[in-house]
Short mmCIF file of C-alpha atoms in Angstrom, two decimals:
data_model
loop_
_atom_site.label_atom_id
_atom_site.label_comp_id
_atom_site.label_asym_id
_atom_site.label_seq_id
_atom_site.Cartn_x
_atom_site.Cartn_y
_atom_site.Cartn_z
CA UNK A 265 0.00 0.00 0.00
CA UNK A 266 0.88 3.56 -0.95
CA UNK A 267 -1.45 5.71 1.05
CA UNK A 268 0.73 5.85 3.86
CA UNK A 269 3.02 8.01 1.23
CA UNK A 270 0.03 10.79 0.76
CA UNK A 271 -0.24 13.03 4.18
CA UNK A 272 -2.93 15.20 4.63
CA UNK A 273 -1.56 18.69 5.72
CA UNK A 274 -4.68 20.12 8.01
CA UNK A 275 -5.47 23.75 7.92
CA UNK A 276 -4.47 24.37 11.28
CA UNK A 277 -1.25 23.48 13.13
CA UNK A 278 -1.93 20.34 14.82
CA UNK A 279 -1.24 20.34 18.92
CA UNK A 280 0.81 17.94 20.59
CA UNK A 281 -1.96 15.30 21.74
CA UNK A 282 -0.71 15.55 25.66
CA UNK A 283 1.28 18.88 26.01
CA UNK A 284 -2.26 21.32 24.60
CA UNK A 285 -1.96 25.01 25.33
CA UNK A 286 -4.13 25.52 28.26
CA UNK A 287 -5.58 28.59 30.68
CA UNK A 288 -6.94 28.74 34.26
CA UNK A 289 -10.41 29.25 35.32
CA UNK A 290 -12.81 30.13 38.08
CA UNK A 291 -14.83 27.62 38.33
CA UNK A 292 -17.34 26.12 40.98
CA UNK A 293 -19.66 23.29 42.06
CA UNK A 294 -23.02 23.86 41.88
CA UNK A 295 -26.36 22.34 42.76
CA UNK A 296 -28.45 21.66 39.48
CA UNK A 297 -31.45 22.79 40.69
CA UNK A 298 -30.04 25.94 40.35
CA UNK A 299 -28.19 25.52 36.72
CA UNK A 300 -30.33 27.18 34.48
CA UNK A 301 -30.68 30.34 36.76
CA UNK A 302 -27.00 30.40 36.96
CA UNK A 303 -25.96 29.74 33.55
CA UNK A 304 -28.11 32.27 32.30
CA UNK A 305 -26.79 34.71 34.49
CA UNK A 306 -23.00 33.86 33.38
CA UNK A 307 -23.96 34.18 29.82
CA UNK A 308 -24.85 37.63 30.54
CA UNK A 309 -22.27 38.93 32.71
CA UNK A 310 -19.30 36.66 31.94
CA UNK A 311 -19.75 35.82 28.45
CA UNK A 312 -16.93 33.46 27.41
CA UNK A 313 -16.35 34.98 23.93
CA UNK A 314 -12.86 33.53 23.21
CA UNK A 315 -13.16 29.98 24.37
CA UNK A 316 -16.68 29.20 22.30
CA UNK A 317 -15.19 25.47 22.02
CA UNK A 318 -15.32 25.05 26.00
CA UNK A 319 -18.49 23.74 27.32
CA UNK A 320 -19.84 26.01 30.24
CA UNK A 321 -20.77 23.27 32.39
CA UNK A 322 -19.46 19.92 33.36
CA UNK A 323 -21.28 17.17 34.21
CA UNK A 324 -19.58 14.04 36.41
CA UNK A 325 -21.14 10.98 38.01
CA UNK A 326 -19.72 10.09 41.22
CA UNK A 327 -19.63 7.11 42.85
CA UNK A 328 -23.35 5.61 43.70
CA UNK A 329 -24.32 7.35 40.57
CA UNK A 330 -25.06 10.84 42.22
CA UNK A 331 -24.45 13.60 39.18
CA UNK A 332 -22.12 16.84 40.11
CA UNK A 333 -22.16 19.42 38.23
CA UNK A 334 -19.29 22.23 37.87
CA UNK A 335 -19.99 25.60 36.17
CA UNK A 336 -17.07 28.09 34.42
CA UNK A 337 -17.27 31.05 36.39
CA UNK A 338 -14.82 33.56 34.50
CA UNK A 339 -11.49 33.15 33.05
CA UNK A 340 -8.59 33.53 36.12
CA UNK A 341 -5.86 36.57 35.09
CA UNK A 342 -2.53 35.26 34.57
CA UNK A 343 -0.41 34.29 38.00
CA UNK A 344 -3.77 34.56 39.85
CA UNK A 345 -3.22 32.41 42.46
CA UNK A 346 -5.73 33.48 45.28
CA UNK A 347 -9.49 32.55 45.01
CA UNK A 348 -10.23 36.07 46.48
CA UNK A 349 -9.27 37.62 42.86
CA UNK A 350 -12.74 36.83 41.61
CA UNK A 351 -14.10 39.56 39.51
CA UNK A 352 -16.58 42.21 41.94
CA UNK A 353 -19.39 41.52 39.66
CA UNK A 354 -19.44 38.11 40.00
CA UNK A 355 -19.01 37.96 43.87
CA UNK A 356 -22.73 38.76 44.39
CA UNK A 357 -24.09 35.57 42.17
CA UNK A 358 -21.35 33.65 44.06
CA UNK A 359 -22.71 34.57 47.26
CA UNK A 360 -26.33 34.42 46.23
CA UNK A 361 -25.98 30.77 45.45
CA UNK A 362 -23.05 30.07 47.78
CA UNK A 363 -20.79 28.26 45.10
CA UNK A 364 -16.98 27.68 46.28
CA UNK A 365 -14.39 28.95 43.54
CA UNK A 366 -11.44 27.29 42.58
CA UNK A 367 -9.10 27.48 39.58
CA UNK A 368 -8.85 24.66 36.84
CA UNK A 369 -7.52 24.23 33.40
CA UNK A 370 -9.05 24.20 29.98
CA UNK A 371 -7.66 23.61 26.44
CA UNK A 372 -7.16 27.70 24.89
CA UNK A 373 -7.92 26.21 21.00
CA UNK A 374 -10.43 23.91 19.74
CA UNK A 375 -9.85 20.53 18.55
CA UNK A 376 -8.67 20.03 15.01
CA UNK A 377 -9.59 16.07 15.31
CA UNK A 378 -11.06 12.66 17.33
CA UNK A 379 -8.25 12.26 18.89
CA UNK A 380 -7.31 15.80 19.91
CA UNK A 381 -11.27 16.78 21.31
CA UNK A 382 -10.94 13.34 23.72
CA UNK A 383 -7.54 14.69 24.77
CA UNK A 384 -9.38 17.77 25.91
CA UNK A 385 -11.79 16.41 27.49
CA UNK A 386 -9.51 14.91 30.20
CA UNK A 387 -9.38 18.43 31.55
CA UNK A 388 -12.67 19.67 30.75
CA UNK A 389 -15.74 19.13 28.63
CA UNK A 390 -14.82 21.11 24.77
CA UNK A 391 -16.95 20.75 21.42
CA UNK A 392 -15.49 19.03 18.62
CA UNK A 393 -16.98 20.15 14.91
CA UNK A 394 -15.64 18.00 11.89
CA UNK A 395 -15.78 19.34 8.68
CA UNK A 396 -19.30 18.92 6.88
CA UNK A 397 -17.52 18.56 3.45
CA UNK A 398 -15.57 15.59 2.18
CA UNK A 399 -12.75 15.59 -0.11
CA UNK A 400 -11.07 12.55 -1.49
CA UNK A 401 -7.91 11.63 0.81
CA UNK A 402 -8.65 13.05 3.66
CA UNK A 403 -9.64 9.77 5.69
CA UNK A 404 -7.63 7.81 3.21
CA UNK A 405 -6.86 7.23 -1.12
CA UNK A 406 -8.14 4.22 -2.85
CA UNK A 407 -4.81 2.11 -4.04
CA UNK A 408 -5.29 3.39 -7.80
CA UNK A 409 -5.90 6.65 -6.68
CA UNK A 410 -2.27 6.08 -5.02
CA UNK A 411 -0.55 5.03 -7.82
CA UNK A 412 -2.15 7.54 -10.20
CA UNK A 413 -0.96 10.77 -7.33
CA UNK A 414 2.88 9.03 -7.26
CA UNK A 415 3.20 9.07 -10.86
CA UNK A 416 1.86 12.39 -11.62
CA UNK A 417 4.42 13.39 -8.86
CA UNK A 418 7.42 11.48 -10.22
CA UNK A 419 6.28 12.64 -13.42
CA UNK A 420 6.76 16.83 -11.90
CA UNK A 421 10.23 15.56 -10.10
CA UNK A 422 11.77 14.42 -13.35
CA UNK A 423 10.38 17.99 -14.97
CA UNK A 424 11.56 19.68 -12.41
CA UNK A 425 15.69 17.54 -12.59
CA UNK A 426 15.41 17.56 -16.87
CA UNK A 427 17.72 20.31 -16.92
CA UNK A 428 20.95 20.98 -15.07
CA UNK A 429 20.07 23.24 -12.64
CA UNK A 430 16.66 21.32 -10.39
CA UNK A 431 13.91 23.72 -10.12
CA UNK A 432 10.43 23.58 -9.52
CA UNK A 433 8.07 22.65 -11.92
CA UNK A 434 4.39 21.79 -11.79
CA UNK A 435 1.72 19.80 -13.43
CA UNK A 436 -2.35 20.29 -13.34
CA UNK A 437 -4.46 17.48 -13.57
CA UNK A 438 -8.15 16.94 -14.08
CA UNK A 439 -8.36 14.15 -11.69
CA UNK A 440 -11.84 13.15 -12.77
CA UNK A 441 -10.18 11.78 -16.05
CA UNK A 442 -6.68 11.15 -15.32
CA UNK A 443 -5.74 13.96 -17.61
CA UNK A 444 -2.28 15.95 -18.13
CA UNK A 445 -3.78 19.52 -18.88
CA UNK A 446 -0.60 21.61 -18.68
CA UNK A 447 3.08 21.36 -17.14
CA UNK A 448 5.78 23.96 -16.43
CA UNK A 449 8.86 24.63 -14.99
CA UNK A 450 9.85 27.86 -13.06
CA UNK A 451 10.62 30.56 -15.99
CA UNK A 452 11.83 33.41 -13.42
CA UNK A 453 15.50 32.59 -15.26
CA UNK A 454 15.99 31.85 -19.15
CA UNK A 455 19.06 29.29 -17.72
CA UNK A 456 16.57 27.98 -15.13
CA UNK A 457 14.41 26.73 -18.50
CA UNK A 458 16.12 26.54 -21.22
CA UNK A 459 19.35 27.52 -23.17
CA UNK A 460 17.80 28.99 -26.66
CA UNK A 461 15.67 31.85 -25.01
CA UNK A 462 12.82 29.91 -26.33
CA UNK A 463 11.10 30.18 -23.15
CA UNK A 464 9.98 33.69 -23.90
CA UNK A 465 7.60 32.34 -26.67
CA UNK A 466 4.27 31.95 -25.65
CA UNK A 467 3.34 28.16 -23.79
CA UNK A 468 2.86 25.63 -25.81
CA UNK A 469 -0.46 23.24 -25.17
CA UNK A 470 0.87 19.79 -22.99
CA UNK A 471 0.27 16.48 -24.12
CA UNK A 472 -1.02 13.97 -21.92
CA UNK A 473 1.55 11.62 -23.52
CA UNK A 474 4.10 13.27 -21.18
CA UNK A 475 2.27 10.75 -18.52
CA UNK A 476 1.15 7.60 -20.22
CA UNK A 477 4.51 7.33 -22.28
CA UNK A 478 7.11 7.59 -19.34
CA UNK A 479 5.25 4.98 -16.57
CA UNK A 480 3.81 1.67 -16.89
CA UNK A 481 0.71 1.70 -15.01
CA UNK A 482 1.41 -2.01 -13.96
CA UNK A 483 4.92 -0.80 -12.76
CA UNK A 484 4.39 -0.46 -8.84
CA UNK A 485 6.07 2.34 -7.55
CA UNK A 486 8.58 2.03 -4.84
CA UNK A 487 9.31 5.11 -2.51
CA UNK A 488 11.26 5.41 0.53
CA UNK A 489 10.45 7.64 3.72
CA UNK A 490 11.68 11.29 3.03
CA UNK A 491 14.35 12.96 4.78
CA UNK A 492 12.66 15.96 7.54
CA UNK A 493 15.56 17.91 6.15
CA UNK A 494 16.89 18.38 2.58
CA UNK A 495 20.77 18.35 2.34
CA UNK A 496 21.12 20.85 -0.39
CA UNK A 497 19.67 24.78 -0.61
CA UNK A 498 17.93 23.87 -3.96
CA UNK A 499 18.73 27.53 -5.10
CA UNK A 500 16.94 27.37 -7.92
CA UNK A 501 13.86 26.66 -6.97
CA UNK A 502 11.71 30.43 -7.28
CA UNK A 503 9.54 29.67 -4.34
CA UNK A 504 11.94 28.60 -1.58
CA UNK A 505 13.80 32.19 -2.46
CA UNK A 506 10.85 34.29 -4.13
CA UNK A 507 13.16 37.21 -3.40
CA UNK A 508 16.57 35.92 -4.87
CA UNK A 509 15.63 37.52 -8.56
CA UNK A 510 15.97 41.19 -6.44
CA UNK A 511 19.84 39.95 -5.30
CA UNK A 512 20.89 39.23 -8.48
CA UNK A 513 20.25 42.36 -10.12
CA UNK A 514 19.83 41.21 -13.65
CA UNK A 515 18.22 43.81 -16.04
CA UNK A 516 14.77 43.38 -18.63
CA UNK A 517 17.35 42.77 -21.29
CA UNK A 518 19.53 40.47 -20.21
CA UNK A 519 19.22 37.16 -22.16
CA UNK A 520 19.54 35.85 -18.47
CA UNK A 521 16.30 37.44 -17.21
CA UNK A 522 12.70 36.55 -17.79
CA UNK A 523 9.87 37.68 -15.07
CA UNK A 524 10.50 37.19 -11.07
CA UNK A 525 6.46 35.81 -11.00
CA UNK A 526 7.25 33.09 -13.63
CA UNK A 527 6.98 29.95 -10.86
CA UNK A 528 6.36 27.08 -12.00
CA UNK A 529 2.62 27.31 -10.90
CA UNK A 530 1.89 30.64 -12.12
CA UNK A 531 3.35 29.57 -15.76
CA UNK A 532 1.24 26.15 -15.62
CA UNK A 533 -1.87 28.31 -14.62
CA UNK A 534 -1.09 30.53 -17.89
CA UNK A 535 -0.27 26.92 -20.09
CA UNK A 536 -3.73 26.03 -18.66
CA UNK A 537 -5.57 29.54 -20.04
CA UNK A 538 -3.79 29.33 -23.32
CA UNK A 539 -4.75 25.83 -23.33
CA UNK A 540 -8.98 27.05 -23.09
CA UNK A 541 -8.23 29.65 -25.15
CA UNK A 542 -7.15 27.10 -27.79
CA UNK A 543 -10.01 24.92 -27.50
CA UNK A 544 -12.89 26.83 -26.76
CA UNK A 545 -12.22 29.68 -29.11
CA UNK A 546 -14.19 33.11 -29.10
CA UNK A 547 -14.63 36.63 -30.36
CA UNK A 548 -15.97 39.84 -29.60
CA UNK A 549 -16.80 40.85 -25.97
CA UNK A 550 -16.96 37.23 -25.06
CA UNK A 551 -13.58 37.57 -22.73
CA UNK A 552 -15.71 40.73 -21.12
CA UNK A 553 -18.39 38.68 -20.36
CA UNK A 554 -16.10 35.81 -18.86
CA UNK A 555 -14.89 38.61 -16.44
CA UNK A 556 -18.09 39.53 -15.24
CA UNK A 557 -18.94 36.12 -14.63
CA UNK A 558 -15.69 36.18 -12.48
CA UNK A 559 -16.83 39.16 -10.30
CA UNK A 560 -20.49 38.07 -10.45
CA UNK A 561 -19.23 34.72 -8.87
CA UNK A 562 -16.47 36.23 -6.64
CA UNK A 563 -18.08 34.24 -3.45
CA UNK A 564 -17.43 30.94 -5.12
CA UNK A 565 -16.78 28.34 -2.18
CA UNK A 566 -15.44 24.95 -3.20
CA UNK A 567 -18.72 23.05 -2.27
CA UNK A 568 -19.78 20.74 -4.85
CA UNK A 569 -23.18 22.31 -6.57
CA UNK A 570 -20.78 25.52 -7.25
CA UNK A 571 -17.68 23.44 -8.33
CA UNK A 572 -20.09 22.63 -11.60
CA UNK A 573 -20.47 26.06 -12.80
CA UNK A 574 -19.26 26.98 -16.04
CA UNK A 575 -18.75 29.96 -18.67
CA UNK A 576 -21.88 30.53 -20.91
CA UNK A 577 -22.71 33.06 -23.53
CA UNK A 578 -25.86 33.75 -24.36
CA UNK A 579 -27.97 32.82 -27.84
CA UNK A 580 -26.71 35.77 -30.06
CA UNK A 581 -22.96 34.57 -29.22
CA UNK A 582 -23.55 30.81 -30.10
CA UNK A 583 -24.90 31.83 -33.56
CA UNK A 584 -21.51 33.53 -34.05
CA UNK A 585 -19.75 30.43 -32.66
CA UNK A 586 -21.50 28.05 -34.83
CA UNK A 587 -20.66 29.92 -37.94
CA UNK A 588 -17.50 28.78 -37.08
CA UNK A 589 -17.68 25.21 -36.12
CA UNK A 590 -18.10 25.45 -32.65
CA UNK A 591 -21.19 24.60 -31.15
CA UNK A 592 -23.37 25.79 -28.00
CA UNK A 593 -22.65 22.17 -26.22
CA UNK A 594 -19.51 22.93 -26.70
CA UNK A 595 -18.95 26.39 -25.57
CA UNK A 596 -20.73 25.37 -22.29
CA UNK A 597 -18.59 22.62 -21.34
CA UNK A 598 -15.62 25.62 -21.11
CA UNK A 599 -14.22 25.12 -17.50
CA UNK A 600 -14.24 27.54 -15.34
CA UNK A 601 -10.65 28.32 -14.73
CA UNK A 602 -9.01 25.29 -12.70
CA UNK A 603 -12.27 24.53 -10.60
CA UNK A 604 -11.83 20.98 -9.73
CA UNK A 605 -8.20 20.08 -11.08
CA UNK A 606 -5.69 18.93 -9.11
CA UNK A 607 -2.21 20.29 -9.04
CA UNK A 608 1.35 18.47 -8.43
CA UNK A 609 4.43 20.35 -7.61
CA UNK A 610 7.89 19.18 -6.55
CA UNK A 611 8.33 21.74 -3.73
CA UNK A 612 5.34 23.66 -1.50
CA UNK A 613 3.99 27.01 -2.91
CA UNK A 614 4.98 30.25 -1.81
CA UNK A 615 2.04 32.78 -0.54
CA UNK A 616 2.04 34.07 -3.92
CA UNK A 617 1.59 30.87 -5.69
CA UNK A 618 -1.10 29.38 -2.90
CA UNK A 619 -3.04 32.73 -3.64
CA UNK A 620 -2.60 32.32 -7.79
CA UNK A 621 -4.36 28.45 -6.79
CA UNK A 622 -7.09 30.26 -4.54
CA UNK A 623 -8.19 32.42 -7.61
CA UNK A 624 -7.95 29.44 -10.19
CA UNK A 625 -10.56 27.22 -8.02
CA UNK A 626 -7.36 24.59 -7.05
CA UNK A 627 -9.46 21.58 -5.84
CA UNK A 628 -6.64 19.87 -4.18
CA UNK A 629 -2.41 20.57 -4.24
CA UNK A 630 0.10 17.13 -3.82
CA UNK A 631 3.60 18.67 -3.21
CA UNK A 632 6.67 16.83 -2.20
CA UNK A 633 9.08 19.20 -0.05
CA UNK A 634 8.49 21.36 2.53
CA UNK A 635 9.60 24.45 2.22
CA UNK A 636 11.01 25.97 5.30
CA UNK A 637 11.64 29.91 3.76
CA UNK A 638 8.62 30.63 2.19
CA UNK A 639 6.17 27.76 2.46
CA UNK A 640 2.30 29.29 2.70
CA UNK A 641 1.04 25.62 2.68
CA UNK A 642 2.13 23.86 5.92
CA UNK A 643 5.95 25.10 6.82
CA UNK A 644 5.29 28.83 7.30
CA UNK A 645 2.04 30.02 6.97
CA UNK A 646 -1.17 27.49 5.98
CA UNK A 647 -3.53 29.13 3.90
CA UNK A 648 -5.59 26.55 3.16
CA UNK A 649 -7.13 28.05 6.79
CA UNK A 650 -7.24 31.10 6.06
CA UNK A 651 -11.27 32.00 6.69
CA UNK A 652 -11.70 34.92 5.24
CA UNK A 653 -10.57 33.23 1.84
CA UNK A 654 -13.53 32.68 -0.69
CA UNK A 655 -12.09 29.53 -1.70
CA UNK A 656 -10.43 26.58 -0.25
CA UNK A 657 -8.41 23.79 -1.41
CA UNK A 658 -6.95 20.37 0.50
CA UNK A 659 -3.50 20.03 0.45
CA UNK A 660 -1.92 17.02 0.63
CA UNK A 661 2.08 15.92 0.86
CA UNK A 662 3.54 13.24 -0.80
CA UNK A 663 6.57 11.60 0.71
CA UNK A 664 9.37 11.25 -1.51
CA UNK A 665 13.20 10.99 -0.62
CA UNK A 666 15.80 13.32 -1.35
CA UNK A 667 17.57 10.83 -3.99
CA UNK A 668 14.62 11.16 -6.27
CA UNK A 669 16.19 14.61 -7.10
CA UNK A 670 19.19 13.59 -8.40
CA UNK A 671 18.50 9.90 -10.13
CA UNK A 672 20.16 9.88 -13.51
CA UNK A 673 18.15 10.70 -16.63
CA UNK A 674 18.42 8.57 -19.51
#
């Protein structure tokens, strides 16, 4: 099996099961005749806005089943130590139902799984929300869906090692047929691509063939564990050192130079859009309209009703289009951008390249290295959390050692 290979990275940092960031509380027994009254009255005057996960009351059975029940009084100040630190306004509904305070712990964050919510519970009662949405991996990959990820990924290592300097390179998929729909390398240097400035044309449509010629799908695929740290700086690579184009001080006409934003992701994204262009051709104000559609659907989320939407025109526009061999079925099968594709690159995205797969409607990123400079996927930053984001993606790592890098290339 090869799922073991294919680690989810979560959106959040994960906690260390039995060391979780904790604070102290005022909290008291109470008898739960009285719960209601005194709940209600907490909510009011002692709201516990920033631990929402933390249930206000716990409930324990005691020995001949009798039921006690503690209540959350107020958070304790840091390096309170004395019981007599109560807040005033809470020392009249203390005496009024003659509760005894003491200080306790609670977990600060909420759980980000099963295991991590029971955990918490140890020290006090917390709620435990898993995601509502499913997306393929998550709790596990079929053993074909294995292979296919590995070889899509060993296919992006050797694009990434075909020249002499290793850089990053990228491939997007459409996992829903198995399909190659573009590839690139990082372009930020004409040396890092290619030796006959022939980079600087514009990208060229990829064949699937750059797949299904290079593996045998009956080949299993043997991978050892990868290395936590990678022995060489990889200086190459345009997002571990986004800002390395700025030290080098090459000029716009230097033969040397190309764009600093040509990473591998960002030039796939544009093989992709040359790619639509190319097969669902149009004229006029059609690219106008595909704009508007953009800001009309600007609150796109990734759930799966919206993740069908496509570009339309309306009648007028498929009259033109058919009087040139392209048909209304046609038009309307025109993805919008990258929703649902899949995308494979040899080292994790910088912020700018997580934010390019945001925009393009990623559905899920496989990449093989950390990276510990720039990383916005898991080493640095993890966007894939980010709430206020209109889109998300699941992001996945596939484990790969170091020595696929540097195998030989015949």
């Amino acid at each position: 099996m090869n799922n073991h290979l294919i680690v989810h990275v979560p959106d959040k940092q994960p906690h260390d099961l039995h060391h979780q960031p904790t604070v102290c509380i005022f909290a008291s027994a109470i008898d739960p005749k009285h719960a209601n009254q005194i709940l209600r009255r907490l909510n009011q005057i002692a709201p516990l806005e920033d631990l929402r996960h933390v249930k206000r009351i716990q409930k324990k059975v005691l020995e001949g089943g009798q039921i006690q029940l503690s209540v959350i009084l107020c958070l304790a100040s840091e390096g309170d130590n004395q019981l007599d630190s109560v807040p005033p306004h809470l020392q009249e509904l203390i005496s009024s139902y003659q509760l005894s305070p003491f200080i306790t712990k609670v977990c600060k964050y909420a759980a980000t799984s099963k295991e991590e919510w029971q955990e918490q519970c140890k020290f006090w009662p917390t709620s435990y929300h898993p995601r509502t949405y499913n997306i393929d991996g998550i709790t596990g990959f079929s053993e074909e869906d294995s292979q296919s990820i590995l070889k899509f990924m060993q296919s992006t290592v050797e694009l990434a090692t075909s020249d002499d300097l290793v850089v990053n390179a990228a491939l997007i998929v459409d996992p829903s047929a198995k399909q190659l729909i573009s590839s690139a390398r990082d372009q930020v240097y004409a040396w890092n691509n290619c030796k006959d400035n022939s980079c600087s044309r514009k990208p060229e449509l990829s064949s699937p063939s750059i797949i299904s010629s290079r593996f045998d799908p009956q080949e299993p695929l043997h991978l050892n564990s990868s290395s936590k740290q990678l022995k060489q700086p990889y200086t190459g690579v345009a997002c571990l050192y986004p800002w390395q184009w700025a030290q080098k001080k090459y000029h716009l006409q230097s033969s040397n130079y190309l764009h600093p934003l040509q990473h591998a992701a960002i030039v796939a994204i544009e093989s992709s859009a040359a790619r639509d262009r190319c097969l669902f051709p149009s004229e006029g104000n059609s690219e106008e309209k595909y704009l508007e559609l953009d800001r009309q659907n600007s609150s796109w989320t990734s759930s799966p009703a919206k993740r069908q939407k496509t570009a339309c025109t309306n009648g007028e526009d498929d009259d033109k289009l058919n009087s040139h061999g392209q048909t209304s079925d046609q038009l309307q099968a025109r993805p919008y951008l990258c929703t649902g594709y899949d995308i494979y690159l040899v080292w994790e995205p910088c912020t700018m390249c997580a934010m390019a797969l945001v925009h393009q409607r990623i559905r899920r990123i496989f990449y093989a290295f950390p990276n510990p400079n720039a990383g916005a996927l898991g080493s640095v930053h993890r966007l894939q959390g980010e709430k206020s984001l209109n889109h998300h993606y699941a992001v996945f790592r596939v484990l790969l050692p170091e020595e696929a890098l540097h195998k030989s290339h015949t």
